[in-house]
């Protein structure tokens, strides 16, 4: 069987990933470029007697960029590793797309131009002349509407029949993008993007931009937290059923009783808790987030926040990574790759943990419902939502403040300018969104969390079950922390829970219950009333709850995020700073609250 390597290249937001997914189906895998933190996707397709290997290159506007993503694209193209370049262009924005076509054809003519989104172009009255483009560019040109699959068979046949032995032009092909555009693209409407501009006048306006952002964010949080309850409960029941079977098998084996308890009450319980609590919110949040991305709204968020971030010495794209952090800080840190400037990328990475991830929302919500809105009979949900939104705003403001602090101290520099593309609005492709967000984000982050959680469960069990002088190591640890905890409005148990909750924020409350109830294993609560009774009996007050919320908002990143920061920065120093900054701020705020009280 013959083999061809095809590299897909194009501007961001042209549907390149959709074409890639349509061609490769499920025969894909994701990894990292050698020596780079930029991820790559590759996949295969068998057509007639050829095996095609497709490489989905990061989106780029030119071959002369210095950003990590775009440099990977240019380096790969210049390496000559691909037998053929498949250039994906947006039929609705041909003028901008032709700049990249010019750069590529100046280097090689081993290329096929695929004009995607032809269906949307037709709706906007935009008509690219495919035959004229072939004549002027001297390469095959194909129309395509990848979402509906229109033109896909013709594309496969073109890839198959393309003569791989074509001789590259001795001299570069010089094209004038403006001339090509004027001669090959006709527009029948006076303003083909008028609807997009009308929407932008609302969602990017000073009057409505920020309220719309907050409302959308609140809606996503509400859908995430409400929708996650049922699958979380189902997963918990499922893992409980598996636990019974495994425990029965292990107890019938030759393993000692303590070894069975360590495996089941320590490692298994921790893993089951992390998966059942982390997976459903991420499986809901990331698709919702990706839907906004597919729709074209997220660049508008960057536009709205660009001014505030620039004043703080940061990059406008940090707003996108901050939004990703609400789902998972590890994903937010990975998302910082889109920022070109190394200095501004570091600022975004270090401050990403200042916005709460989905693992911290259950604790924040529980504290609000038990200690601040418990006595309300009406408008309880509204009041709780307002308080939660207030804490989110505090996290955003702290992100801006710390970004400013870093930009005038450790990471001095002038904010870089960047061209922000506001892509056309388009209906999201729901199926592709779900697959992409679950595989590329949810399962990736969950995998890292499991790697961290397994040894943590072992450590927590050992601390709770090994006695020294008749007192468990865990009890001695909480007693040791108690004096310092008293200074900042909490106790040793709470501090120990945050420290031992390093693998995942979701297990902080179960560790607190384990310590208070002396169960020797992570303990769940069946209702908020039960949790309220335990906490109140242990001396908790609204001030205690407020300090717990502050620490929940501002403390070191979880193990998964720390591991991701180390991988992205390659530095223990920046990882340590990322952990120290929010912790110091949280402790300071709690101390001041306790002092005032």
XYZ file of C-alpha atoms in Angstrom:
597
model
C 0.000 0.000 0.000
C 1.319 3.450 -0.945
C 1.498 6.193 1.657
C 1.173 9.964 1.463
C 1.685 12.492 4.233
C -0.716 15.434 3.962
C -0.329 18.540 6.149
C -3.436 20.657 6.729
C -2.634 24.349 7.029
C -4.776 27.466 7.235
C -5.793 30.542 9.207
C -7.538 30.053 12.560
C -11.330 29.654 12.360
C -11.477 28.367 8.781
C -12.840 24.902 9.667
C -9.488 23.151 9.321
C -10.178 20.824 12.245
C -13.594 19.990 10.795
C -11.988 18.947 7.500
C -9.413 16.933 9.443
C -12.120 15.167 11.462
C -14.195 14.412 8.353
C -11.202 12.868 6.593
C -9.782 10.837 9.475
C -12.900 9.903 11.444
C -11.833 8.292 14.725
C -8.392 7.278 13.418
C -6.692 10.129 15.260
C -4.273 10.744 18.088
C -2.930 13.823 19.829
C 0.606 14.414 21.068
C 3.270 17.104 21.343
C 5.741 18.297 18.744
C 9.268 17.208 19.557
C 10.811 19.750 21.910
C 7.618 21.856 21.962
C 4.665 22.327 24.307
C 2.368 22.855 21.309
C 0.044 19.923 20.727
C -0.463 18.237 17.387
C -3.142 16.043 15.942
C -2.550 13.362 13.342
C -4.823 10.803 11.756
C -5.073 8.344 8.889
C -7.437 7.583 6.033
C -7.356 4.655 3.611
C -8.605 5.471 0.117
C -8.253 3.000 -2.759
C -4.650 1.757 -2.604
C -3.293 4.684 -0.570
C -2.830 5.233 3.152
C -3.026 8.949 3.861
C -1.512 10.334 7.054
C -2.909 13.763 7.886
C -1.084 16.244 10.120
C -3.327 19.017 11.487
C -0.941 21.970 11.818
C -1.695 24.846 14.245
C -3.582 27.733 12.652
C -1.439 30.576 11.326
C -1.845 33.826 9.410
C 1.620 33.734 7.844
C 4.842 31.735 7.749
C 6.786 34.537 9.445
C 5.277 34.475 12.943
C 7.229 34.032 16.187
C 4.415 32.538 18.300
C 5.007 28.907 19.391
C 1.978 27.578 17.515
C 2.624 29.401 14.262
C 6.376 28.733 14.320
C 5.640 25.000 14.537
C 3.570 25.346 11.361
C 6.217 27.238 9.412
C 9.030 24.947 10.625
C 7.090 21.852 9.567
C 6.304 23.260 6.126
C 9.910 24.335 5.532
C 11.146 20.908 6.662
C 9.579 19.325 3.575
C 8.202 16.440 5.670
C 4.825 16.533 3.937
C 4.247 15.115 0.476
C 1.459 17.614 -0.025
C 0.031 20.693 1.703
C -3.746 20.938 1.937
C -4.483 24.644 2.396
C -7.890 25.302 3.979
C -9.343 28.756 3.293
C -12.556 30.426 4.435
C -14.748 31.344 1.463
C -16.238 34.243 3.448
C -12.811 35.810 4.183
C -10.748 35.005 1.082
C -8.873 38.299 1.067
C -7.138 37.567 4.375
C -6.666 33.854 3.635
C -4.829 34.572 0.374
C -1.928 36.116 2.316
C -1.042 32.671 3.696
C -1.554 31.113 0.264
C 0.981 33.599 -1.097
C 3.557 32.652 1.586
C 3.147 28.931 0.916
C 3.300 29.188 -2.875
C 6.437 31.288 -2.590
C 8.048 28.147 -1.144
C 6.345 25.202 -2.879
C 3.669 24.335 -5.407
C 2.979 20.948 -3.812
C -0.347 22.187 -2.550
C -4.095 21.950 -2.989
C -6.310 24.874 -2.026
C -9.584 23.813 -0.420
C -12.118 26.656 -0.131
C -14.272 25.721 2.855
C -17.551 27.219 4.124
C -18.919 27.666 0.630
C -22.445 27.290 2.005
C -21.967 30.247 4.343
C -20.394 32.302 1.570
C -23.456 31.695 -0.607
C -25.735 32.961 2.164
C -23.641 36.134 2.406
C -23.629 36.658 -1.358
C -19.909 35.865 -1.722
C -18.896 33.821 -4.793
C -15.291 32.649 -5.213
C -14.525 31.697 -8.822
C -12.860 28.295 -8.408
C -11.798 27.969 -12.052
C -10.237 31.423 -12.097
C -8.374 30.671 -8.871
C -6.925 27.494 -10.413
C -5.751 29.517 -13.396
C -4.095 32.256 -11.345
C -2.592 30.102 -8.574
C -1.457 27.180 -10.775
C -2.568 24.598 -8.167
C -5.735 22.475 -7.770
C -8.589 24.414 -6.128
C -11.665 22.689 -4.676
C -14.877 24.060 -3.131
C -16.071 22.454 0.117
C -18.674 22.682 2.857
C -17.031 20.391 5.404
C -19.823 20.467 7.973
C -22.329 18.943 5.572
C -19.730 16.815 3.779
C -20.364 18.555 0.444
C -17.272 18.224 -1.747
C -15.592 15.683 0.523
C -15.592 12.878 -2.063
C -14.078 15.204 -4.653
C -11.382 16.190 -2.137
C -10.476 12.549 -1.464
C -10.209 11.864 -5.172
C -8.039 14.958 -5.671
C -5.692 13.824 -2.894
C -5.495 10.359 -4.445
C -4.919 11.515 -8.004
C -2.478 14.300 -7.147
C 0.839 13.534 -8.842
C 3.261 13.134 -5.978
C 6.221 13.286 -8.380
C 5.538 16.844 -9.507
C 8.681 18.907 -9.662
C 8.645 21.945 -7.382
C 8.992 25.160 -9.308
C 12.610 26.248 -9.562
C 11.601 29.820 -8.899
C 8.967 30.797 -6.390
C 5.420 31.510 -7.486
C 4.710 35.181 -6.925
C 1.064 36.100 -6.534
C -0.613 39.348 -5.614
C -3.357 38.538 -3.060
C -5.219 41.770 -3.778
C -5.260 41.130 -7.520
C -6.294 37.494 -7.095
C -9.088 38.512 -4.725
C -10.427 41.262 -6.963
C -10.471 39.016 -10.038
C -11.693 35.793 -8.427
C -14.236 36.828 -5.784
C -17.527 38.586 -6.479
C -19.871 39.959 -3.842
C -23.550 40.455 -4.626
C -24.478 42.104 -1.319
C -23.441 45.604 -0.282
C -22.345 44.380 3.148
C -22.077 40.571 3.402
C -21.097 40.707 7.078
C -23.805 43.169 8.135
C -25.521 40.756 10.545
C -22.220 39.979 12.255
C -21.470 43.679 12.636
C -24.936 44.354 14.097
C -24.412 41.645 16.709
C -20.921 42.981 17.445
C -22.277 46.472 18.074
C -24.148 44.926 21.010
C -21.850 42.222 22.414
C -18.687 44.345 22.162
C -20.224 47.643 23.262
C -19.167 49.384 26.459
C -22.793 49.386 27.642
C -23.766 45.760 27.021
C -20.474 43.883 26.516
C -19.622 43.135 30.149
C -23.196 42.375 31.340
C -23.621 39.900 28.460
C -20.306 38.229 29.346
C -21.295 37.864 33.000
C -24.762 36.553 32.126
C -23.324 33.944 29.740
C -20.739 32.927 32.331
C -23.430 32.646 35.008
C -25.594 30.563 32.655
C -22.720 28.173 31.913
C -21.989 27.800 35.648
C -25.635 27.166 36.427
C -25.961 24.553 33.681
C -22.700 22.942 34.763
C -23.451 22.709 38.470
C -27.118 21.771 38.022
C -26.526 19.293 35.241
C -23.565 17.651 36.974
C -25.561 16.576 40.033
C -27.328 13.659 38.366
C -24.388 12.057 36.523
C -22.218 12.585 39.617
C -24.728 10.699 41.719
C -24.989 7.971 39.073
C -21.194 7.600 38.899
C -20.984 7.503 42.690
C -23.578 4.710 42.754
C -21.732 2.844 39.998
C -18.383 3.071 41.795
C -20.101 1.990 45.019
C -21.397 -1.118 43.251
C -17.930 -1.889 41.844
C -16.426 -1.304 45.287
C -18.641 -3.974 46.855
C -17.580 -6.531 44.253
C -13.874 -5.675 44.460
C -13.895 -5.644 48.247
C -15.569 -9.055 48.302
C -12.934 -10.467 45.929
C -10.020 -8.955 47.877
C -11.362 -10.074 51.263
C -11.627 -13.632 49.925
C -7.997 -13.497 48.803
C -4.933 -13.921 50.981
C -4.435 -10.185 51.447
C -4.350 -8.881 55.039
C -7.333 -6.843 56.205
C -5.270 -3.642 56.407
C -4.019 -4.108 52.841
C -7.601 -4.456 51.612
C -8.569 -1.288 53.487
C -5.588 0.587 52.028
C -6.486 -0.434 48.476
C -10.235 0.131 48.797
C -10.665 2.859 51.439
C -7.534 4.708 50.401
C -6.673 4.455 46.718
C -9.981 3.263 45.241
C -12.193 5.642 47.247
C -10.038 8.643 46.328
C -9.997 7.736 42.643
C -13.747 7.077 42.618
C -14.426 10.399 44.335
C -12.204 12.390 41.980
C -13.701 10.803 38.855
C -17.340 11.018 39.945
C -16.992 14.650 41.054
C -14.618 15.938 38.339
C -15.861 14.175 35.214
C -19.505 15.380 34.981
C -18.805 19.129 35.441
C -15.930 19.023 32.948
C -18.009 16.975 30.488
C -20.634 19.742 30.625
C -18.466 22.869 30.958
C -15.969 22.151 28.188
C -18.581 21.407 25.486
C -20.457 24.575 26.477
C -17.209 26.538 26.377
C -16.297 25.008 23.011
C -19.768 25.842 21.647
C -19.097 29.521 22.400
C -15.720 29.102 20.720
C -17.318 27.503 17.638
C -20.016 30.157 17.520
C -17.312 32.849 17.391
C -18.077 34.568 20.704
C -14.812 33.984 22.584
C -12.756 36.417 20.456
C -15.350 39.038 21.465
C -14.554 38.276 25.120
C -10.875 38.959 24.385
C -11.878 42.207 22.660
C -13.919 43.355 25.664
C -11.183 42.592 28.197
C -8.205 43.647 26.090
C -8.117 47.207 27.419
C -8.188 46.152 31.091
C -5.508 43.506 30.568
C -3.257 45.885 28.615
C -3.437 48.372 31.493
C -2.217 45.539 33.722
C 0.709 44.812 31.392
C -0.892 41.571 30.207
C -2.186 40.220 26.899
C -5.773 40.409 25.678
C -5.808 36.676 24.922
C -5.348 36.057 28.660
C -9.101 36.593 28.961
C -9.664 33.400 26.950
C -7.304 31.355 29.109
C -8.968 32.808 32.206
C -12.359 31.626 30.943
C -10.927 28.168 30.337
C -9.676 28.208 33.937
C -13.253 28.291 35.191
C -13.626 24.783 33.811
C -10.173 23.571 34.809
C -7.060 25.583 35.677
C -4.860 22.943 34.043
C -6.689 23.510 30.742
C -6.427 27.265 31.262
C -2.665 26.948 31.698
C -2.399 24.832 28.546
C -4.489 27.419 26.702
C -1.826 30.059 27.402
C 0.058 28.658 24.405
C -2.016 30.985 22.223
C -0.142 33.993 23.689
C 2.883 34.891 21.558
C 4.953 36.862 24.083
C 6.863 34.603 26.543
C 6.570 37.293 29.238
C 2.821 37.687 28.855
C 2.381 33.930 28.561
C 4.077 33.528 31.946
C 1.812 36.165 33.507
C -1.247 34.315 32.208
C 0.047 30.959 33.487
C 0.952 32.254 36.959
C -2.376 34.038 37.482
C -4.716 31.411 35.998
C -5.338 29.815 39.391
C -6.922 33.036 40.717
C -10.198 32.123 39.023
C -12.003 29.151 40.602
C -12.175 25.899 38.625
C -15.204 23.620 38.681
C -13.611 21.591 41.485
C -13.905 24.549 43.864
C -17.496 25.477 43.089
C -19.108 22.716 45.226
C -17.274 24.014 48.316
C -18.147 27.646 47.568
C -21.807 26.795 46.924
C -22.087 24.637 50.056
C -20.680 27.436 52.257
C -23.072 29.980 50.746
C -26.144 27.770 51.145
C -25.330 26.685 54.716
C -24.019 29.883 56.291
C -25.231 32.869 54.266
C -28.599 32.092 52.660
C -29.882 29.261 54.890
C -32.544 31.413 56.568
C -34.052 32.711 53.335
C -37.386 31.344 52.235
C -37.697 33.335 49.005
C -35.087 34.413 46.477
C -32.630 31.952 48.032
C -31.341 30.746 44.668
C -31.023 34.319 43.391
C -29.143 35.458 46.495
C -26.858 32.443 46.350
C -26.150 33.092 42.671
C -25.333 36.750 43.377
C -22.903 35.808 46.167
C -21.196 33.212 43.982
C -20.895 35.726 41.136
C -19.386 38.218 43.610
C -16.660 35.730 44.525
C -16.000 35.080 40.833
C -15.613 38.839 40.247
C -13.200 38.990 43.188
C -11.148 36.271 41.533
C -11.110 38.178 38.216
C -10.108 41.438 39.922
C -7.319 39.652 41.776
C -6.136 38.200 38.464
C -5.850 41.734 37.072
C -4.120 43.052 40.217
C -1.515 40.278 40.336
C -0.942 40.571 36.579
C -0.178 44.246 37.104
C 2.127 43.435 40.032
C 4.079 40.911 37.982
C 4.305 43.243 34.972
C 6.052 45.938 37.045
C 8.291 43.619 39.083
C 9.453 40.140 38.055
C 8.066 40.278 34.524
C 8.586 43.883 33.457
C 7.819 44.807 29.903
C 5.585 46.673 27.502
C 2.361 44.847 26.539
C 2.617 43.511 23.007
C 0.102 44.476 20.392
C -1.792 41.843 18.464
C -4.298 41.680 15.667
C -7.528 40.274 17.047
C -9.662 38.541 14.457
C -13.411 38.681 14.999
C -14.477 35.678 12.918
C -17.956 35.438 11.426
C -20.646 34.014 13.664
C -21.647 30.527 12.647
C -23.817 27.757 14.022
C -21.649 25.399 16.121
C -21.231 21.814 14.974
C -22.525 20.099 18.094
C -21.294 16.566 17.367
C -17.761 17.696 16.579
C -17.763 20.004 19.616
C -18.682 17.199 21.989
C -16.082 14.797 20.601
C -13.333 17.431 20.527
C -13.993 18.824 24.004
C -14.374 15.407 25.640
C -11.318 13.823 24.020
C -8.960 16.808 23.911
C -9.845 18.477 27.198
C -12.026 16.486 29.592
C -10.340 13.076 29.366
C -6.872 14.642 29.094
C -7.294 16.582 32.352
C -9.031 13.680 34.079
C -6.128 11.397 33.142
C -3.644 13.743 34.783
C -5.883 14.044 37.867
C -6.060 10.259 38.247
C -2.259 10.018 38.086
C -1.996 12.488 40.977
C -4.998 11.207 42.969
C -3.944 7.544 43.258
C -0.792 8.098 45.359
C -2.596 10.843 47.306
C -5.286 8.373 48.368
C -2.570 6.078 49.638
C -0.940 8.874 51.653
C -4.238 10.083 53.135
C -5.143 6.549 54.263
C -1.721 6.003 55.836
C -1.911 9.307 57.722
C -5.390 8.492 59.031
C -4.691 4.873 59.999
C -1.138 4.809 61.348
C -1.000 5.660 65.056
C 1.906 7.183 66.914
C 1.436 6.925 70.672
C -2.221 6.029 70.250
C -2.940 9.070 68.064
C -3.081 8.960 64.275
C -0.518 10.881 62.256
C -3.393 12.821 60.684
C -4.681 13.940 64.103
C -1.170 14.970 65.135
C -0.836 16.888 61.861
C -4.116 18.775 62.412
C -3.141 19.527 66.040
C 0.191 20.911 64.812
C -1.584 23.200 62.331
C -4.298 24.314 64.742
C -2.509 27.357 66.296
C -1.750 28.814 62.865
C -5.279 28.012 61.685
C -6.715 29.936 64.643
C -4.771 33.034 63.562
C -6.490 33.052 60.161
C -10.006 32.178 61.272
C -10.025 28.421 60.664
C -8.607 25.350 62.426
C -5.979 22.677 61.855
C -8.457 20.286 60.235
C -9.353 22.829 57.547
C -5.706 23.617 56.805
C -4.843 19.916 56.669
C -7.748 19.321 54.288
C -6.501 21.976 51.861
C -2.961 20.596 52.032
C -4.046 16.979 51.580
C -6.549 18.094 48.944
C -3.609 18.987 46.698
C -4.459 16.138 44.245
C -7.921 17.582 43.578
C -9.937 20.428 45.091
C -12.994 18.177 45.113
C -11.759 16.131 48.095
C -11.294 19.032 50.559
C -14.744 18.698 52.161
C -14.549 14.848 52.352
C -11.174 15.156 54.131
C -12.659 17.662 56.588
C -15.491 15.227 57.362
C -13.032 12.342 57.674
C -11.043 14.279 60.285
C -14.033 15.529 62.257
C -15.806 12.155 62.273
C -12.615 10.041 62.704
C -13.690 7.590 60.002
C -10.192 6.829 58.718
C -11.371 7.198 55.100
C -12.809 9.877 52.835
C -16.382 10.553 53.918
C -19.171 11.860 51.726
C -22.228 13.769 52.964
C -25.733 12.765 51.930
C -27.232 16.269 52.235
C -26.332 19.863 53.055
C -28.282 19.481 56.303
C -26.000 16.656 57.412
C -22.930 18.682 56.438
C -24.304 21.734 58.262
C -24.891 19.732 61.455
C -21.341 18.362 61.461
C -19.673 21.711 60.756
C -21.779 23.621 63.252
C -21.102 21.018 65.950
C -17.381 21.488 65.307
C -17.584 25.216 65.984
C -17.961 26.667 62.504
C -19.396 30.195 62.243
C -20.126 32.438 59.234
C -16.637 33.910 59.713
C -15.135 30.409 59.520
C -17.129 29.730 56.363
C -16.011 33.041 54.834
C -12.361 32.233 55.534
C -12.825 28.764 54.016
C -14.291 30.402 50.902
C -11.330 32.806 50.700
C -8.889 29.904 51.019
C -10.890 27.951 48.454
C -10.605 30.884 46.063
C -6.959 31.699 46.830
C -4.666 28.763 47.518
C -2.048 26.767 45.654
C -3.110 25.057 42.401
C -4.110 21.409 42.495
C -1.583 18.718 41.622
C -2.812 18.416 38.033
C -2.405 22.158 37.458
C 1.032 22.262 39.092
C 2.142 19.389 36.881
C 0.810 21.252 33.836
C 2.553 24.504 34.860
C 5.842 22.614 35.186
C 5.368 21.048 31.744
C 4.417 24.354 30.106
C 7.137 26.518 31.684
C 9.826 23.868 32.137
C 10.674 25.635 35.400
C 10.280 24.691 39.046
C 10.778 28.360 39.937
C 7.699 29.555 38.063
C 5.710 26.567 39.303
C 6.627 27.432 42.900
C 5.704 31.089 42.360
C 2.357 30.067 40.848
C 1.645 28.100 44.032
C 3.014 30.658 46.500
C 1.264 33.814 45.247
C -2.399 32.766 45.692
C -1.574 30.996 48.972
C 0.041 34.099 50.476
C -2.869 36.280 49.325
C -5.457 33.851 50.740
C -3.724 33.584 54.113
C -3.318 37.373 54.327
C -6.989 38.031 53.558
C -8.123 35.423 56.116
C -5.836 36.942 58.755
C -7.309 40.404 58.130
C -10.888 39.063 58.253
C -10.190 37.276 61.542
C -8.460 40.373 62.930
C -11.420 42.615 62.094
C -13.900 40.076 63.482
